[in-house]
Amino acid sequence: NTNFHPIILPKKTIFELLSILNDQKDNIKIISTKSKIKFLIKNISLISKVIDGKFPDYNKVIPSDERVEIKTDTAKFSTALDRLRALSSDRKGIIKIKIEQNNLLFTIKDITHGGGLEKIDASYSGPNLEIGFNSNYLIDVANVIDSNKIVLKAKDASSPIIICDEKDKLSTYVVMPMRVV
């Protein structure tokens, strides 16, 4: 049906649907109203409420200005962040990234555990930058990058960072920075 109206599904519904679709090779029938949606797959019926609201225009939050590009190994990026996050008693795991010539320096300070420092190689040749982030967001993005290289596009300490998968040109992630002292 070409008149299908846009809807927002709950996260739990999406995961359940993906689980069902992994096991099935049959066609899916979708019936939707303004408040509910029904998925029919062979002998399985999944009914869910839809989230009331309109999905925001995501293109408006993706910066289009000039940025410097940093490339580094995805696995090293993720594991360095994960090790430092373990040192944080704060669930946000606020981390500072210092972007320097040919490396990234990750630091975390914690009242309880002291702090930590990790350094990884990176392809970068620009002015030094220091940007703070919730490490959980960066790890979440790094975990879905398929390529061996993660590409970060930064502007300054107060602007969002754009993260791309070197192999998947259709995927773009935007992470907002945090003020770190």
Coordinates of N, CA and C in Angstrom, one line a residue:
N1 N 0.9 -1.2 0.0 CA 0.0 0.0 0.0 C 0.9 1.2 0.0
T2 N 0.7 2.1 -0.9 CA 1.5 3.3 -1.0 C 1.0 4.4 -0.1
N3 N -0.1 4.2 0.5 CA -0.7 5.2 1.5 C -0.3 4.9 2.9
F4 N 0.7 4.1 3.1 CA 1.1 3.8 4.5 C 1.6 5.0 5.2
H5 N 1.0 5.3 6.4 CA 1.4 6.5 7.1 C 2.6 6.2 8.0
P6 N 3.6 7.2 8.2 CA 4.8 6.9 9.0 C 4.4 6.7 10.4
I7 N 5.1 5.8 11.1 CA 4.9 5.5 12.5 C 6.3 5.3 13.2
I8 N 6.2 5.4 14.5 CA 7.4 5.2 15.3 C 7.1 4.0 16.2
L9 N 8.0 3.0 16.1 CA 7.8 1.7 16.9 C 8.6 1.8 18.2
P10 N 8.1 1.2 19.2 CA 8.9 1.0 20.4 C 10.1 0.1 20.2
K11 N 11.2 0.3 20.9 CA 12.4 -0.4 20.7 C 12.2 -1.9 20.9
K12 N 11.4 -2.2 21.9 CA 11.1 -3.6 22.3 C 10.4 -4.3 21.1
T13 N 9.5 -3.7 20.5 CA 8.8 -4.2 19.3 C 9.7 -4.5 18.2
I14 N 10.6 -3.6 17.9 CA 11.6 -3.8 16.8 C 12.4 -5.0 17.1
F15 N 12.9 -5.2 18.3 CA 13.8 -6.3 18.6 C 13.0 -7.6 18.5
E16 N 11.8 -7.6 18.9 CA 10.9 -8.8 18.8 C 10.7 -9.1 17.4
L17 N 10.4 -8.1 16.6 CA 10.1 -8.3 15.1 C 11.4 -8.9 14.4
L18 N 12.5 -8.3 14.8 CA 13.8 -8.8 14.2 C 14.0 -10.3 14.6
S19 N 13.7 -10.6 15.8 CA 13.9 -12.0 16.3 C 12.9 -13.0 15.5
I20 N 11.7 -12.5 15.2 CA 10.8 -13.3 14.5 C 11.2 -13.5 13.0
L21 N 11.7 -12.3 12.4 CA 12.1 -12.3 11.0 C 13.3 -13.2 10.8
N22 N 14.2 -13.3 11.8 CA 15.4 -14.1 11.6 C 15.0 -15.6 11.4
D23 N 13.9 -16.0 12.0 CA 13.5 -17.4 11.9 C 12.6 -17.7 10.7
Q24 N 12.0 -16.7 10.0 CA 11.0 -16.8 9.0 C 11.6 -16.3 7.6
K25 N 11.2 -17.0 6.6 CA 11.5 -16.6 5.2 C 10.3 -16.2 4.4
D26 N 9.1 -16.2 5.1 CA 7.8 -15.9 4.5 C 7.6 -14.4 4.4
N27 N 6.6 -14.0 3.6 CA 6.2 -12.6 3.4 C 5.6 -12.1 4.7
I28 N 5.6 -10.9 4.9 CA 5.1 -10.3 6.1 C 3.9 -9.4 5.7
K29 N 2.8 -9.4 6.5 CA 1.7 -8.6 6.2 C 1.6 -7.6 7.4
I30 N 1.4 -6.3 7.1 CA 1.4 -5.2 8.1 C 0.1 -4.5 8.0
I31 N -0.6 -4.5 9.2 CA -1.8 -3.7 9.3 C -1.6 -2.7 10.4
S32 N -2.0 -1.4 10.0 CA -1.7 -0.3 10.9 C -2.8 0.6 11.1
T33 N -3.0 1.1 12.3 CA -3.9 2.2 12.6 C -3.1 3.3 13.2
K34 N -3.7 4.4 13.6 CA -3.0 5.5 14.2 C -2.4 5.1 15.6
S35 N -2.9 4.1 16.3 CA -2.4 3.8 17.6 C -1.8 2.4 17.7
K36 N -2.1 1.5 16.8 CA -1.5 0.2 16.9 C -1.1 -0.3 15.5
I37 N -0.2 -1.4 15.6 CA 0.3 -2.0 14.4 C 0.3 -3.5 14.6
K38 N 0.0 -4.2 13.5 CA 0.0 -5.7 13.6 C 0.8 -6.3 12.5
F39 N 1.7 -7.2 12.9 CA 2.6 -7.9 11.9 C 2.1 -9.3 11.8
L40 N 1.8 -9.8 10.7 CA 1.4 -11.2 10.5 C 2.4 -11.9 9.6
I41 N 3.0 -12.9 10.2 CA 4.1 -13.7 9.5 C 3.7 -15.2 9.7
K42 N 3.3 -15.8 8.7 CA 2.8 -17.3 8.7 C 1.8 -17.4 9.9
N43 N 2.2 -18.2 10.9 CA 1.2 -18.4 12.0 C 1.5 -17.5 13.2
I44 N 2.4 -16.5 13.0 CA 2.8 -15.6 14.1 C 2.1 -14.2 13.9
S45 N 1.5 -13.7 15.0 CA 0.9 -12.4 15.0 C 1.5 -11.6 16.1
L46 N 2.1 -10.4 15.7 CA 2.7 -9.5 16.7 C 2.0 -8.2 16.6
I47 N 1.4 -7.8 17.8 CA 0.6 -6.5 17.9 C 1.3 -5.6 18.9
S48 N 1.4 -4.3 18.5 CA 2.1 -3.4 19.3 C 1.4 -2.0 19.2
K49 N 1.6 -1.3 20.3 CA 1.2 0.1 20.3 C 2.2 0.9 19.5
V50 N 1.9 2.0 18.8 CA 2.9 2.8 18.2 C 3.1 4.0 19.1
I51 N 4.3 4.6 18.9 CA 4.6 5.8 19.7 C 3.9 7.0 19.1
D52 N 3.2 7.8 19.9 CA 2.5 8.9 19.4 C 3.5 10.1 19.2
G53 N 3.5 10.6 18.1 CA 4.5 11.7 17.8 C 5.0 11.6 16.4
K54 N 5.8 12.6 16.0 CA 6.4 12.7 14.7 C 7.9 12.6 14.8
F55 N 8.5 11.7 14.0 CA 9.9 11.6 14.1 C 10.6 12.8 13.6
P56 N 11.6 13.3 14.4 CA 12.2 14.6 14.0 C 13.0 14.5 12.7
D57 N 13.2 15.6 12.0 CA 14.0 15.6 10.8 C 15.5 15.5 11.2
Y58 N 16.0 14.3 11.1 CA 17.4 14.0 11.5 C 18.4 14.8 10.7
N59 N 18.1 15.1 9.4 CA 19.0 15.9 8.6 C 19.4 17.2 9.2
K60 N 18.5 17.8 10.0 CA 18.8 19.1 10.6 C 19.9 19.0 11.7
V61 N 20.1 17.8 12.3 CA 21.1 17.7 13.4 C 22.5 17.3 12.9
I62 N 22.6 16.9 11.6 CA 23.8 16.5 11.0 C 24.6 17.7 10.5
P63 N 25.7 18.1 11.2 CA 26.4 19.3 10.8 C 26.9 19.2 9.3
S64 N 26.9 20.3 8.6 CA 27.4 20.3 7.2 C 28.5 21.3 7.0
D65 N 29.1 21.8 8.1 CA 30.2 22.7 8.0 C 31.5 22.0 7.8
E66 N 32.6 22.7 7.7 CA 33.9 22.2 7.5 C 34.5 21.6 8.7
R67 N 35.0 20.4 8.6 CA 35.5 19.6 9.8 C 36.9 18.9 9.5
V68 N 37.6 18.7 10.5 CA 38.9 17.9 10.4 C 38.5 16.4 10.5
E69 N 39.3 15.6 9.8 CA 39.0 14.2 9.8 C 40.1 13.4 10.5
I70 N 39.7 12.5 11.4 CA 40.6 11.6 12.2 C 40.2 10.2 11.9
K71 N 41.2 9.4 11.5 CA 40.9 7.9 11.2 C 41.7 7.1 12.2
T72 N 41.1 6.1 12.8 CA 41.8 5.2 13.7 C 41.2 3.8 13.6
D73 N 41.9 2.9 14.3 CA 41.4 1.5 14.3 C 40.2 1.4 15.2
T74 N 39.1 0.8 14.6 CA 37.9 0.7 15.4 C 38.0 -0.1 16.6
A75 N 38.6 -1.2 16.6 CA 38.8 -2.1 17.7 C 39.6 -1.4 18.8
K76 N 40.7 -0.8 18.5 CA 41.5 -0.1 19.5 C 40.8 1.1 20.1
F77 N 40.0 1.8 19.3 CA 39.2 2.9 19.8 C 38.2 2.4 20.8
S78 N 37.5 1.4 20.5 CA 36.4 0.8 21.4 C 37.0 0.2 22.6
T79 N 38.1 -0.6 22.5 CA 38.6 -1.2 23.7 C 39.3 -0.2 24.7
A80 N 39.9 0.9 24.1 CA 40.5 1.9 25.0 C 39.4 2.6 25.8
L81 N 38.3 3.0 25.1 CA 37.2 3.6 25.8 C 36.6 2.7 26.8
D82 N 36.4 1.4 26.5 CA 35.8 0.5 27.4 C 36.7 0.3 28.7
R83 N 38.0 0.2 28.5 CA 38.9 0.1 29.7 C 38.8 1.3 30.6
L84 N 38.7 2.5 30.0 CA 38.6 3.7 30.8 C 37.3 3.8 31.5
R85 N 36.2 3.4 30.7 CA 34.9 3.5 31.3 C 34.8 2.7 32.6
A86 N 35.5 1.6 32.6 CA 35.5 0.7 33.8 C 36.0 1.4 35.0
L87 N 36.8 2.5 34.8 CA 37.4 3.2 36.0 C 36.4 4.3 36.5
S88 N 35.3 4.5 35.9 CA 34.4 5.5 36.2 C 33.3 5.0 37.2
S89 N 33.1 5.7 38.3 CA 32.0 5.4 39.2 C 30.7 6.1 38.7
D90 N 30.9 7.1 37.8 CA 29.8 7.8 37.2 C 29.3 7.0 36.0
R91 N 28.0 6.7 36.0 CA 27.4 5.9 34.9 C 27.6 6.5 33.5
K92 N 27.9 7.8 33.4 CA 28.1 8.4 32.1 C 29.5 8.1 31.6
G93 N 30.4 7.9 32.5 CA 31.8 7.6 32.1 C 32.4 8.7 31.2
I94 N 32.3 9.9 31.8 CA 32.7 11.1 31.0 C 34.2 11.0 30.7
I95 N 34.6 11.1 29.4 CA 35.9 10.9 29.0 C 36.4 12.1 28.2
K96 N 37.6 12.5 28.3 CA 38.2 13.6 27.5 C 39.1 13.0 26.4
I97 N 38.9 13.4 25.2 CA 39.7 12.9 24.1 C 40.6 14.1 23.6
K98 N 41.9 13.9 23.6 CA 42.8 14.9 23.1 C 43.3 14.4 21.7
I99 N 42.9 15.2 20.7 CA 43.2 14.8 19.3 C 44.5 15.6 19.0
E100 N 45.6 14.8 18.7 CA 46.9 15.3 18.4 C 47.4 14.8 17.1
Q101 N 48.6 15.3 16.7 CA 49.2 14.8 15.5 C 49.4 13.3 15.6
N102 N 48.7 12.5 14.8 CA 48.9 11.0 14.7 C 48.5 10.2 15.9
N103 N 47.8 10.8 16.9 CA 47.3 10.0 18.0 C 46.1 10.6 18.7
L104 N 45.4 9.7 19.4 CA 44.3 10.1 20.2 C 44.6 9.8 21.7
L105 N 44.5 10.7 22.6 CA 44.8 10.5 24.0 C 43.5 10.6 24.8
F106 N 43.1 9.5 25.4 CA 41.8 9.4 26.2 C 42.2 9.5 27.6
T107 N 41.5 10.4 28.4 CA 41.7 10.5 29.8 C 40.3 10.5 30.5
I108 N 40.4 9.9 31.7 CA 39.2 9.9 32.6 C 39.6 10.2 34.0
K109 N 38.9 11.1 34.7 CA 39.2 11.4 36.1 C 38.0 10.9 36.9
D110 N 38.3 10.3 38.0 CA 37.2 9.8 38.9 C 37.6 10.0 40.3
I111 N 36.6 10.5 41.1 CA 36.9 10.8 42.5 C 37.3 9.5 43.3
T112 N 36.5 8.4 43.0 CA 36.7 7.1 43.7 C 37.9 6.4 43.2
H113 N 38.1 6.2 41.9 CA 39.1 5.3 41.3 C 40.3 6.1 40.8
G114 N 40.4 7.4 40.9 CA 41.5 8.1 40.4 C 41.3 8.5 39.0
G115 N 41.9 7.8 38.1 CA 41.8 8.1 36.7 C 42.6 7.2 35.8
G116 N 42.5 7.5 34.5 CA 43.2 6.6 33.6 C 43.6 7.3 32.3
L117 N 44.5 6.7 31.6 CA 45.0 7.3 30.3 C 45.2 6.2 29.3
E118 N 44.7 6.4 28.1 CA 45.0 5.5 27.0 C 45.4 6.3 25.8
K119 N 46.3 5.8 25.0 CA 46.8 6.5 23.8 C 46.7 5.5 22.7
I120 N 46.1 5.9 21.5 CA 46.1 5.0 20.3 C 46.5 5.9 19.1
D121 N 47.1 5.2 18.1 CA 47.5 5.8 16.9 C 46.3 6.3 16.1
A122 N 46.4 7.4 15.4 CA 45.4 7.9 14.6 C 46.0 8.6 13.4
S123 N 45.3 8.7 12.3 CA 45.7 9.4 11.1 C 45.1 10.8 11.2
Y124 N 45.9 11.8 11.6 CA 45.4 13.2 11.8 C 46.5 14.2 11.7
S125 N 46.3 15.2 11.0 CA 47.3 16.3 10.9 C 46.6 17.6 10.9
G126 N 46.3 18.1 12.1 CA 45.6 19.4 12.2 C 45.9 20.0 13.6
P127 N 45.3 21.0 14.0 CA 45.5 21.6 15.3 C 45.0 20.6 16.4
N128 N 45.6 20.7 17.5 CA 45.2 19.9 18.7 C 43.8 20.3 19.1
L129 N 43.0 19.3 19.5 CA 41.7 19.5 20.0 C 41.4 18.7 21.2
E130 N 40.7 19.2 22.2 CA 40.2 18.5 23.4 C 38.7 18.5 23.4
I131 N 38.1 17.3 23.4 CA 36.6 17.2 23.5 C 36.2 16.2 24.5
G132 N 35.2 16.5 25.3 CA 34.7 15.6 26.3 C 33.4 14.9 25.7
F133 N 33.3 13.6 26.1 CA 32.1 12.8 25.7 C 31.6 11.9 26.8
N134 N 30.4 11.5 26.7 CA 29.9 10.3 27.4 C 30.4 9.1 26.7
S135 N 31.3 8.4 27.4 CA 32.0 7.2 26.7 C 31.0 6.2 26.2
N136 N 29.9 6.0 26.9 CA 28.9 5.0 26.5 C 28.4 5.3 25.0
Y137 N 28.2 6.6 24.7 CA 27.7 6.9 23.3 C 28.8 6.5 22.3
L138 N 30.0 6.8 22.6 CA 31.1 6.5 21.6 C 31.3 5.0 21.5
I139 N 31.2 4.3 22.6 CA 31.3 2.8 22.5 C 30.1 2.2 21.7
D140 N 28.9 2.7 21.9 CA 27.7 2.2 21.2 C 27.9 2.4 19.7
V141 N 28.4 3.6 19.3 CA 28.7 3.8 17.9 C 29.8 2.9 17.3
A142 N 30.9 2.8 18.1 CA 32.0 2.0 17.6 C 31.6 0.5 17.5
N143 N 30.7 0.1 18.3 CA 30.3 -1.3 18.2 C 29.5 -1.7 17.0
V144 N 28.9 -0.7 16.3 CA 28.1 -1.0 15.1 C 28.9 -0.6 13.8
I145 N 30.1 -0.2 14.0 CA 31.0 0.1 12.8 C 31.5 -1.2 12.3
D146 N 31.3 -1.5 11.0 CA 31.8 -2.8 10.4 C 33.2 -2.7 9.9
S147 N 33.6 -1.5 9.6 CA 35.0 -1.4 9.0 C 36.0 -1.5 10.1
N148 N 37.3 -1.7 9.7 CA 38.4 -1.7 10.6 C 38.8 -0.3 11.0
K149 N 38.4 0.7 10.2 CA 38.7 2.0 10.5 C 37.4 2.8 10.9
I150 N 37.5 3.6 11.9 CA 36.4 4.5 12.3 C 36.9 5.9 11.9
V151 N 36.0 6.7 11.4 CA 36.3 8.1 10.9 C 35.5 9.1 11.8
L152 N 36.3 10.0 12.4 CA 35.7 11.0 13.3 C 35.9 12.3 12.6
K153 N 34.8 13.1 12.6 CA 34.9 14.5 11.9 C 34.6 15.5 13.0
A154 N 35.6 16.3 13.4 CA 35.5 17.2 14.5 C 35.7 18.6 14.0
K155 N 35.1 19.5 14.8 CA 35.3 21.0 14.6 C 36.0 21.6 15.7
D156 N 35.3 21.6 16.9 CA 35.9 22.2 18.1 C 35.3 21.5 19.3
A157 N 35.6 21.9 20.5 CA 35.2 21.3 21.8 C 33.7 21.4 22.1
S158 N 33.0 22.3 21.5 CA 31.6 22.5 21.8 C 30.7 22.1 20.6
S159 N 31.2 21.6 19.5 CA 30.4 21.2 18.4 C 30.3 19.6 18.4
P160 N 29.1 19.1 17.9 CA 29.0 17.7 17.8 C 30.0 17.1 16.9
I161 N 30.3 15.8 17.1 CA 31.3 15.1 16.3 C 30.5 14.2 15.4
I162 N 30.9 14.1 14.2 CA 30.3 13.1 13.2 C 31.2 11.9 13.2
I163 N 30.6 10.7 13.2 CA 31.3 9.5 13.2 C 30.8 8.7 12.0
C164 N 31.7 8.2 11.2 CA 31.4 7.4 10.0 C 32.1 6.1 9.9
D165 N 31.5 5.2 9.2 CA 32.1 3.9 8.9 C 32.8 4.1 7.5
E166 N 34.1 3.8 7.5 CA 34.8 4.0 6.3 C 34.2 3.2 5.1
K167 N 33.7 2.0 5.3 CA 33.1 1.2 4.3 C 31.6 1.5 4.0
D168 N 30.9 1.9 5.0 CA 29.5 2.2 4.8 C 29.2 3.6 4.7
K169 N 29.1 4.1 3.5 CA 29.0 5.6 3.2 C 27.6 6.1 3.6
L170 N 26.6 5.2 3.8 CA 25.2 5.6 4.1 C 25.0 5.8 5.6
S171 N 26.0 5.3 6.4 CA 25.8 5.5 7.9 C 26.6 6.7 8.4
T172 N 25.8 7.5 9.2 CA 26.4 8.7 9.8 C 25.9 8.7 11.2
Y173 N 26.8 9.0 12.2 CA 26.4 9.1 13.6 C 26.8 10.4 14.1
V174 N 26.0 11.0 14.9 CA 26.3 12.3 15.5 C 26.3 12.2 17.0
V175 N 27.4 12.6 17.7 CA 27.5 12.5 19.1 C 27.8 13.9 19.7
M176 N 27.0 14.3 20.6 CA 27.2 15.7 21.2 C 28.3 15.6 22.3
P177 N 29.1 16.6 22.3 CA 30.1 16.7 23.3 C 29.6 17.1 24.7
M178 N 30.4 16.9 25.7 CA 30.1 17.3 27.1 C 31.2 18.2 27.6
R179 N 30.9 19.1 28.4 CA 31.9 20.0 29.0 C 32.7 19.2 30.1
V180 N 34.0 19.2 29.9 CA 34.8 18.5 30.9 C 35.9 19.4 31.4
V181 N 36.1 19.4 32.7 CA 37.1 20.3 33.3 C 38.4 19.6 33.6

